[in-house]
Amino acid sequence: MQLAICPGSFDPVTNGHLDIIERSSRIFDKVLVVVFTNPLKSPLFSVEERVEMLREVTRDLANVEVDHSDGLLSDYALSKDAKVIVKGLRAVSDFEMEFQMARMNQKLAPSVETVFMMTSTEFSYLSSSIVKEVARFGGCVRELVPEVVAQRLAEKFGRQAR
Ligand code: PNS
């Protein structure tokens, strides 16, 4: 059984993340979407909220499960005996950081390969950060995130979902 891990902050999950998760679920037998801590970011949503949203938006994907970890991605992958980490690449600007993380994860867990999937064109400009900024100032995020996430963002910022 080929297990793949889709790691990320998912703060919150966007349609761009979902694109990568769905496409991964067609390639691998099982996909574990895992919420990790990114020490460079201060999250808007708690880990529990992020996991809840991810479970809701992936519930129709039979081979996808959601988990969280506050440890190293490489340790998590080894603990699950996973051989593959899937990361989405939007643009050249993602490359440097992703390259560094992939190299480090390879050093920490040589049996685990990081594979990169190109984000579909319509999501190439999308990030959780830009979605949060638009939602914070009352912009419409409906085509950028699943409905449940648009609702949660509106609640967080004390606004009506648009
Ligand atoms: O969605 P993000 O913020 O780009 O995802 C980055 C993430 C969470 C995958 C990365 O920060 C991570 O792997 N965090 C877990 C801790 C870890 O293993 N750090 C070393 C990475 S080489």
JSON list of C-alpha atoms and ligand atoms in Angstrom, two decimals:
[
{"chain": "A", "resi": 1, "resn": "MET", "atom": "CA", "xyz": [0.00, 0.00, 0.00]},
{"chain": "A", "resi": 2, "resn": "GLN", "atom": "CA", "xyz": [1.45, 3.37, -1.06]},
{"chain": "A", "resi": 3, "resn": "LEU", "atom": "CA", "xyz": [0.83, 5.97, 1.62]},
{"chain": "A", "resi": 4, "resn": "ALA", "atom": "CA", "xyz": [1.45, 9.67, 0.94]},
{"chain": "A", "resi": 5, "resn": "ILE", "atom": "CA", "xyz": [1.60, 12.49, 3.44]},
{"chain": "A", "resi": 6, "resn": "CYS", "atom": "CA", "xyz": [0.31, 15.96, 2.50]},
{"chain": "A", "resi": 7, "resn": "PRO", "atom": "CA", "xyz": [1.74, 18.24, 5.18]},
{"chain": "A", "resi": 8, "resn": "GLY", "atom": "CA", "xyz": [1.05, 21.91, 5.75]},
{"chain": "A", "resi": 9, "resn": "SER", "atom": "CA", "xyz": [-0.15, 24.65, 8.08]},
{"chain": "A", "resi": 10, "resn": "PHE", "atom": "CA", "xyz": [-3.61, 24.71, 6.44]},
{"chain": "A", "resi": 11, "resn": "ASP", "atom": "CA", "xyz": [-4.47, 27.99, 8.15]},
{"chain": "A", "resi": 12, "resn": "PRO", "atom": "CA", "xyz": [-7.05, 27.62, 6.68]},
{"chain": "A", "resi": 13, "resn": "VAL", "atom": "CA", "xyz": [-7.34, 25.00, 3.92]},
{"chain": "A", "resi": 14, "resn": "THR", "atom": "CA", "xyz": [-7.89, 26.65, 0.51]},
{"chain": "A", "resi": 15, "resn": "ASN", "atom": "CA", "xyz": [-9.16, 25.34, -2.83]},
{"chain": "A", "resi": 16, "resn": "GLY", "atom": "CA", "xyz": [-5.50, 25.21, -3.86]},
{"chain": "A", "resi": 17, "resn": "HIS", "atom": "CA", "xyz": [-4.73, 22.74, -1.05]},
{"chain": "A", "resi": 18, "resn": "LEU", "atom": "CA", "xyz": [-7.84, 20.74, -1.94]},
{"chain": "A", "resi": 19, "resn": "ASP", "atom": "CA", "xyz": [-6.68, 20.51, -5.56]},
{"chain": "A", "resi": 20, "resn": "ILE", "atom": "CA", "xyz": [-3.41, 18.88, -4.43]},
{"chain": "A", "resi": 21, "resn": "ILE", "atom": "CA", "xyz": [-5.17, 16.60, -1.90]},
{"chain": "A", "resi": 22, "resn": "GLU", "atom": "CA", "xyz": [-7.75, 15.39, -4.45]},
{"chain": "A", "resi": 23, "resn": "ARG", "atom": "CA", "xyz": [-5.17, 14.75, -7.15]},
{"chain": "A", "resi": 24, "resn": "SER", "atom": "CA", "xyz": [-2.94, 12.92, -4.64]},
{"chain": "A", "resi": 25, "resn": "SER", "atom": "CA", "xyz": [-5.87, 10.74, -3.60]},
{"chain": "A", "resi": 26, "resn": "ARG", "atom": "CA", "xyz": [-6.14, 9.55, -7.23]},
{"chain": "A", "resi": 27, "resn": "ILE", "atom": "CA", "xyz": [-2.49, 8.51, -7.33]},
{"chain": "A", "resi": 28, "resn": "PHE", "atom": "CA", "xyz": [-1.85, 7.01, -3.90]},
{"chain": "A", "resi": 29, "resn": "ASP", "atom": "CA", "xyz": [-3.72, 4.27, -2.03]},
{"chain": "A", "resi": 30, "resn": "LYS", "atom": "CA", "xyz": [-4.01, 6.42, 1.06]},
{"chain": "A", "resi": 31, "resn": "VAL", "atom": "CA", "xyz": [-3.35, 10.09, 1.75]},
{"chain": "A", "resi": 32, "resn": "LEU", "atom": "CA", "xyz": [-2.73, 11.45, 5.23]},
{"chain": "A", "resi": 33, "resn": "VAL", "atom": "CA", "xyz": [-3.27, 15.21, 5.39]},
{"chain": "A", "resi": 34, "resn": "VAL", "atom": "CA", "xyz": [-1.33, 16.40, 8.41]},
{"chain": "A", "resi": 35, "resn": "VAL", "atom": "CA", "xyz": [-1.49, 19.79, 10.12]},
{"chain": "A", "resi": 36, "resn": "PHE", "atom": "CA", "xyz": [1.99, 20.73, 11.32]},
{"chain": "A", "resi": 37, "resn": "THR", "atom": "CA", "xyz": [3.40, 23.73, 13.12]},
{"chain": "A", "resi": 38, "resn": "ASN", "atom": "CA", "xyz": [5.29, 26.13, 10.90]},
{"chain": "A", "resi": 39, "resn": "PRO", "atom": "CA", "xyz": [7.53, 28.08, 13.31]},
{"chain": "A", "resi": 40, "resn": "LEU", "atom": "CA", "xyz": [7.66, 30.99, 10.84]},
{"chain": "A", "resi": 41, "resn": "LYS", "atom": "CA", "xyz": [3.89, 31.61, 11.02]},
{"chain": "A", "resi": 42, "resn": "SER", "atom": "CA", "xyz": [1.41, 32.69, 13.74]},
{"chain": "A", "resi": 43, "resn": "PRO", "atom": "CA", "xyz": [-1.80, 30.85, 12.97]},
{"chain": "A", "resi": 44, "resn": "LEU", "atom": "CA", "xyz": [-5.28, 32.38, 12.95]},
{"chain": "A", "resi": 45, "resn": "PHE", "atom": "CA", "xyz": [-7.03, 29.06, 13.57]},
{"chain": "A", "resi": 46, "resn": "SER", "atom": "CA", "xyz": [-6.19, 26.55, 16.32]},
{"chain": "A", "resi": 47, "resn": "VAL", "atom": "CA", "xyz": [-4.88, 23.14, 15.28]},
{"chain": "A", "resi": 48, "resn": "GLU", "atom": "CA", "xyz": [-8.26, 21.64, 16.26]},
{"chain": "A", "resi": 49, "resn": "GLU", "atom": "CA", "xyz": [-10.13, 24.13, 14.06]},
{"chain": "A", "resi": 50, "resn": "ARG", "atom": "CA", "xyz": [-7.82, 23.46, 11.12]},
{"chain": "A", "resi": 51, "resn": "VAL", "atom": "CA", "xyz": [-8.22, 19.69, 11.51]},
{"chain": "A", "resi": 52, "resn": "GLU", "atom": "CA", "xyz": [-12.01, 20.05, 11.78]},
{"chain": "A", "resi": 53, "resn": "MET", "atom": "CA", "xyz": [-12.22, 22.11, 8.57]},
{"chain": "A", "resi": 54, "resn": "LEU", "atom": "CA", "xyz": [-9.94, 19.67, 6.71]},
{"chain": "A", "resi": 55, "resn": "ARG", "atom": "CA", "xyz": [-12.04, 16.67, 7.86]},
{"chain": "A", "resi": 56, "resn": "GLU", "atom": "CA", "xyz": [-15.20, 18.37, 6.68]},
{"chain": "A", "resi": 57, "resn": "VAL", "atom": "CA", "xyz": [-13.90, 19.32, 3.23]},
{"chain": "A", "resi": 58, "resn": "THR", "atom": "CA", "xyz": [-12.27, 15.93, 2.56]},
{"chain": "A", "resi": 59, "resn": "ARG", "atom": "CA", "xyz": [-15.10, 13.75, 3.88]},
{"chain": "A", "resi": 60, "resn": "ASP", "atom": "CA", "xyz": [-16.09, 12.56, 0.37]},
{"chain": "A", "resi": 61, "resn": "LEU", "atom": "CA", "xyz": [-12.57, 11.34, -0.37]},
{"chain": "A", "resi": 62, "resn": "ALA", "atom": "CA", "xyz": [-12.63, 7.77, 0.93]},
{"chain": "A", "resi": 63, "resn": "ASN", "atom": "CA", "xyz": [-8.85, 7.26, 1.06]},
{"chain": "A", "resi": 64, "resn": "VAL", "atom": "CA", "xyz": [-8.00, 10.58, 2.76]},
{"chain": "A", "resi": 65, "resn": "GLU", "atom": "CA", "xyz": [-7.49, 10.95, 6.51]},
{"chain": "A", "resi": 66, "resn": "VAL", "atom": "CA", "xyz": [-6.60, 14.03, 8.55]},
{"chain": "A", "resi": 67, "resn": "ASP", "atom": "CA", "xyz": [-4.19, 14.15, 11.47]},
{"chain": "A", "resi": 68, "resn": "HIS", "atom": "CA", "xyz": [-1.96, 16.67, 13.26]},
{"chain": "A", "resi": 69, "resn": "SER", "atom": "CA", "xyz": [1.50, 16.69, 14.78]},
{"chain": "A", "resi": 70, "resn": "ASP", "atom": "CA", "xyz": [3.64, 19.15, 16.69]},
{"chain": "A", "resi": 71, "resn": "GLY", "atom": "CA", "xyz": [6.87, 17.33, 15.82]},
{"chain": "A", "resi": 72, "resn": "LEU", "atom": "CA", "xyz": [9.10, 16.99, 12.80]},
{"chain": "A", "resi": 73, "resn": "LEU", "atom": "CA", "xyz": [7.56, 16.01, 9.48]},
{"chain": "A", "resi": 74, "resn": "SER", "atom": "CA", "xyz": [10.38, 13.50, 8.88]},
{"chain": "A", "resi": 75, "resn": "ASP", "atom": "CA", "xyz": [9.73, 11.77, 12.24]},
{"chain": "A", "resi": 76, "resn": "TYR", "atom": "CA", "xyz": [6.02, 11.66, 11.50]},
{"chain": "A", "resi": 77, "resn": "ALA", "atom": "CA", "xyz": [6.60, 10.10, 8.07]},
{"chain": "A", "resi": 78, "resn": "LEU", "atom": "CA", "xyz": [8.94, 7.47, 9.55]},
{"chain": "A", "resi": 79, "resn": "SER", "atom": "CA", "xyz": [6.45, 6.68, 12.34]},
{"chain": "A", "resi": 80, "resn": "LYS", "atom": "CA", "xyz": [3.78, 5.94, 9.70]},
{"chain": "A", "resi": 81, "resn": "ASP", "atom": "CA", "xyz": [6.21, 4.06, 7.46]},
{"chain": "A", "resi": 82, "resn": "ALA", "atom": "CA", "xyz": [5.32, 6.51, 4.67]},
{"chain": "A", "resi": 83, "resn": "LYS", "atom": "CA", "xyz": [7.64, 6.69, 1.67]},
{"chain": "A", "resi": 84, "resn": "VAL", "atom": "CA", "xyz": [6.23, 9.84, 0.07]},
{"chain": "A", "resi": 85, "resn": "ILE", "atom": "CA", "xyz": [5.61, 13.44, 1.07]},
{"chain": "A", "resi": 86, "resn": "VAL", "atom": "CA", "xyz": [3.55, 15.44, -1.45]},
{"chain": "A", "resi": 87, "resn": "LYS", "atom": "CA", "xyz": [3.98, 19.21, -1.65]},
{"chain": "A", "resi": 88, "resn": "GLY", "atom": "CA", "xyz": [2.23, 21.63, -3.98]},
{"chain": "A", "resi": 89, "resn": "LEU", "atom": "CA", "xyz": [4.31, 24.11, -6.01]},
{"chain": "A", "resi": 90, "resn": "ARG", "atom": "CA", "xyz": [2.57, 27.26, -7.18]},
{"chain": "A", "resi": 91, "resn": "ALA", "atom": "CA", "xyz": [5.34, 29.33, -8.72]},
{"chain": "A", "resi": 92, "resn": "VAL", "atom": "CA", "xyz": [9.10, 29.71, -8.89]},
{"chain": "A", "resi": 93, "resn": "SER", "atom": "CA", "xyz": [8.87, 31.75, -5.67]},
{"chain": "A", "resi": 94, "resn": "ASP", "atom": "CA", "xyz": [7.88, 28.59, -3.76]},
{"chain": "A", "resi": 95, "resn": "PHE", "atom": "CA", "xyz": [10.83, 26.67, -5.05]},
{"chain": "A", "resi": 96, "resn": "GLU", "atom": "CA", "xyz": [13.67, 27.88, -2.85]},
{"chain": "A", "resi": 97, "resn": "MET", "atom": "CA", "xyz": [11.96, 27.22, 0.48]},
{"chain": "A", "resi": 98, "resn": "GLU", "atom": "CA", "xyz": [10.49, 23.92, -0.69]},
{"chain": "A", "resi": 99, "resn": "PHE", "atom": "CA", "xyz": [13.86, 22.81, -2.03]},
{"chain": "A", "resi": 100, "resn": "GLN", "atom": "CA", "xyz": [15.48, 23.55, 1.33]},
{"chain": "A", "resi": 101, "resn": "MET", "atom": "CA", "xyz": [12.80, 21.68, 3.27]},
{"chain": "A", "resi": 102, "resn": "ALA", "atom": "CA", "xyz": [12.89, 18.70, 0.89]},
{"chain": "A", "resi": 103, "resn": "ARG", "atom": "CA", "xyz": [16.68, 18.46, 1.23]},
{"chain": "A", "resi": 104, "resn": "MET", "atom": "CA", "xyz": [16.52, 18.67, 5.02]},
{"chain": "A", "resi": 105, "resn": "ASN", "atom": "CA", "xyz": [13.76, 16.07, 5.21]},
{"chain": "A", "resi": 106, "resn": "GLN", "atom": "CA", "xyz": [15.83, 13.83, 2.95]},
{"chain": "A", "resi": 107, "resn": "LYS", "atom": "CA", "xyz": [18.77, 14.14, 5.31]},
{"chain": "A", "resi": 108, "resn": "LEU", "atom": "CA", "xyz": [16.60, 13.41, 8.37]},
{"chain": "A", "resi": 109, "resn": "ALA", "atom": "CA", "xyz": [14.67, 10.55, 6.71]},
{"chain": "A", "resi": 110, "resn": "PRO", "atom": "CA", "xyz": [16.49, 9.21, 3.61]},
{"chain": "A", "resi": 111, "resn": "SER", "atom": "CA", "xyz": [13.81, 6.57, 2.97]},
{"chain": "A", "resi": 112, "resn": "VAL", "atom": "CA", "xyz": [11.15, 9.26, 2.41]},
{"chain": "A", "resi": 113, "resn": "GLU", "atom": "CA", "xyz": [10.88, 11.05, -0.97]},
{"chain": "A", "resi": 114, "resn": "THR", "atom": "CA", "xyz": [9.36, 14.49, -1.36]},
{"chain": "A", "resi": 115, "resn": "VAL", "atom": "CA", "xyz": [7.42, 14.77, -4.62]},
{"chain": "A", "resi": 116, "resn": "PHE", "atom": "CA", "xyz": [6.13, 18.06, -6.00]},
{"chain": "A", "resi": 117, "resn": "MET", "atom": "CA", "xyz": [2.82, 18.54, -7.74]},
{"chain": "A", "resi": 118, "resn": "MET", "atom": "CA", "xyz": [2.18, 21.67, -9.79]},
{"chain": "A", "resi": 119, "resn": "THR", "atom": "CA", "xyz": [-0.86, 23.51, -8.48]},
{"chain": "A", "resi": 120, "resn": "SER", "atom": "CA", "xyz": [-3.60, 23.88, -11.11]},
{"chain": "A", "resi": 121, "resn": "THR", "atom": "CA", "xyz": [-3.34, 27.24, -12.91]},
{"chain": "A", "resi": 122, "resn": "GLU", "atom": "CA", "xyz": [-6.52, 28.69, -11.45]},
{"chain": "A", "resi": 123, "resn": "PHE", "atom": "CA", "xyz": [-5.08, 28.35, -7.92]},
{"chain": "A", "resi": 124, "resn": "SER", "atom": "CA", "xyz": [-1.55, 29.48, -8.67]},
{"chain": "A", "resi": 125, "resn": "TYR", "atom": "CA", "xyz": [-2.06, 32.89, -7.01]},
{"chain": "A", "resi": 126, "resn": "LEU", "atom": "CA", "xyz": [-3.82, 31.48, -3.96]},
{"chain": "A", "resi": 127, "resn": "SER", "atom": "CA", "xyz": [-2.40, 31.22, -0.44]},
{"chain": "A", "resi": 128, "resn": "SER", "atom": "CA", "xyz": [-3.93, 30.97, 3.02]},
{"chain": "A", "resi": 129, "resn": "SER", "atom": "CA", "xyz": [-2.31, 34.31, 3.89]},
{"chain": "A", "resi": 130, "resn": "ILE", "atom": "CA", "xyz": [-3.88, 36.22, 0.99]},
{"chain": "A", "resi": 131, "resn": "VAL", "atom": "CA", "xyz": [-7.26, 34.61, 1.66]},
{"chain": "A", "resi": 132, "resn": "LYS", "atom": "CA", "xyz": [-7.06, 35.70, 5.32]},
{"chain": "A", "resi": 133, "resn": "GLU", "atom": "CA", "xyz": [-6.18, 39.24, 4.31]},
{"chain": "A", "resi": 134, "resn": "VAL", "atom": "CA", "xyz": [-9.11, 39.47, 1.88]},
{"chain": "A", "resi": 135, "resn": "ALA", "atom": "CA", "xyz": [-11.51, 38.01, 4.48]},
{"chain": "A", "resi": 136, "resn": "ARG", "atom": "CA", "xyz": [-10.19, 40.28, 7.25]},
{"chain": "A", "resi": 137, "resn": "PHE", "atom": "CA", "xyz": [-11.14, 43.36, 5.25]},
{"chain": "A", "resi": 138, "resn": "GLY", "atom": "CA", "xyz": [-14.51, 41.99, 4.18]},
{"chain": "A", "resi": 139, "resn": "GLY", "atom": "CA", "xyz": [-13.70, 40.79, 0.65]},
{"chain": "A", "resi": 140, "resn": "CYS", "atom": "CA", "xyz": [-15.42, 37.81, -0.96]},
{"chain": "A", "resi": 141, "resn": "VAL", "atom": "CA", "xyz": [-13.45, 34.54, -0.64]},
{"chain": "A", "resi": 142, "resn": "ARG", "atom": "CA", "xyz": [-16.14, 32.18, -1.91]},
{"chain": "A", "resi": 143, "resn": "GLU", "atom": "CA", "xyz": [-14.30, 30.89, -4.97]},
{"chain": "A", "resi": 144, "resn": "LEU", "atom": "CA", "xyz": [-11.04, 30.62, -3.09]},
{"chain": "A", "resi": 145, "resn": "VAL", "atom": "CA", "xyz": [-12.00, 28.38, -0.18]},
{"chain": "A", "resi": 146, "resn": "PRO", "atom": "CA", "xyz": [-14.71, 25.79, 0.53]},
{"chain": "A", "resi": 147, "resn": "GLU", "atom": "CA", "xyz": [-18.00, 27.20, 1.87]},
{"chain": "A", "resi": 148, "resn": "VAL", "atom": "CA", "xyz": [-17.39, 25.99, 5.42]},
{"chain": "A", "resi": 149, "resn": "VAL", "atom": "CA", "xyz": [-14.04, 27.81, 5.49]},
{"chain": "A", "resi": 150, "resn": "ALA", "atom": "CA", "xyz": [-15.58, 31.05, 4.14]},
{"chain": "A", "resi": 151, "resn": "GLN", "atom": "CA", "xyz": [-18.08, 30.83, 7.00]},
{"chain": "A", "resi": 152, "resn": "ARG", "atom": "CA", "xyz": [-15.37, 30.22, 9.63]},
{"chain": "A", "resi": 153, "resn": "LEU", "atom": "CA", "xyz": [-13.32, 33.14, 8.31]},
{"chain": "A", "resi": 154, "resn": "ALA", "atom": "CA", "xyz": [-16.33, 35.45, 8.50]},
{"chain": "A", "resi": 155, "resn": "GLU", "atom": "CA", "xyz": [-16.96, 34.33, 12.10]},
{"chain": "A", "resi": 156, "resn": "LYS", "atom": "CA", "xyz": [-13.30, 34.90, 13.05]},
{"chain": "A", "resi": 157, "resn": "PHE", "atom": "CA", "xyz": [-13.34, 38.42, 11.69]},
{"chain": "A", "resi": 158, "resn": "GLY", "atom": "CA", "xyz": [-16.85, 39.18, 12.99]},
{"chain": "A", "resi": 159, "resn": "ARG", "atom": "CA", "xyz": [-18.29, 39.74, 9.52]},
{"chain": "A", "resi": 160, "resn": "GLN", "atom": "CA", "xyz": [-21.06, 38.35, 7.36]},
{"chain": "A", "resi": 161, "resn": "ALA", "atom": "CA", "xyz": [-19.83, 35.71, 4.88]},
{"chain": "A", "resi": 162, "resn": "ARG", "atom": "CA", "xyz": [-20.06, 37.10, 1.32]},
{"chain": "B", "resi": 1, "resn": "PNS", "atom": "O1", "xyz": [1.81, 25.14, 4.64]},
{"chain": "B", "resi": 1, "resn": "PNS", "atom": "P1", "xyz": [3.23, 25.45, 5.02]},
{"chain": "B", "resi": 1, "resn": "PNS", "atom": "O2", "xyz": [3.29, 26.46, 6.17]},
{"chain": "B", "resi": 1, "resn": "PNS", "atom": "O3", "xyz": [4.06, 25.92, 3.85]},
{"chain": "B", "resi": 1, "resn": "PNS", "atom": "O4", "xyz": [3.89, 24.08, 5.52]},
{"chain": "B", "resi": 1, "resn": "PNS", "atom": "C1", "xyz": [5.18, 24.04, 6.07]},
{"chain": "B", "resi": 1, "resn": "PNS", "atom": "C2", "xyz": [5.30, 22.82, 7.00]},
{"chain": "B", "resi": 1, "resn": "PNS", "atom": "C3", "xyz": [4.26, 22.90, 8.11]},
{"chain": "B", "resi": 1, "resn": "PNS", "atom": "C4", "xyz": [5.09, 21.56, 6.19]},
{"chain": "B", "resi": 1, "resn": "PNS", "atom": "C5", "xyz": [6.75, 22.85, 7.60]},
{"chain": "B", "resi": 1, "resn": "PNS", "atom": "O5", "xyz": [6.94, 24.01, 8.36]},
{"chain": "B", "resi": 1, "resn": "PNS", "atom": "C6", "xyz": [7.01, 21.61, 8.45]},
{"chain": "B", "resi": 1, "resn": "PNS", "atom": "O6", "xyz": [7.38, 20.58, 7.93]},
{"chain": "B", "resi": 1, "resn": "PNS", "atom": "N1", "xyz": [6.81, 21.74, 9.80]},
{"chain": "B", "resi": 1, "resn": "PNS", "atom": "C7", "xyz": [7.01, 20.64, 10.72]},
{"chain": "B", "resi": 1, "resn": "PNS", "atom": "C8", "xyz": [8.33, 20.80, 11.48]},
{"chain": "B", "resi": 1, "resn": "PNS", "atom": "C9", "xyz": [9.48, 20.33, 10.62]},
{"chain": "B", "resi": 1, "resn": "PNS", "atom": "O7", "xyz": [9.60, 19.16, 10.26]},
{"chain": "B", "resi": 1, "resn": "PNS", "atom": "N2", "xyz": [10.38, 21.28, 10.29]},
{"chain": "B", "resi": 1, "resn": "PNS", "atom": "C10", "xyz": [11.54, 21.00, 9.47]},
{"chain": "B", "resi": 1, "resn": "PNS", "atom": "C11", "xyz": [11.21, 21.15, 7.98]},
{"chain": "B", "resi": 1, "resn": "PNS", "atom": "S1", "xyz": [12.61, 20.79, 6.99]}
]
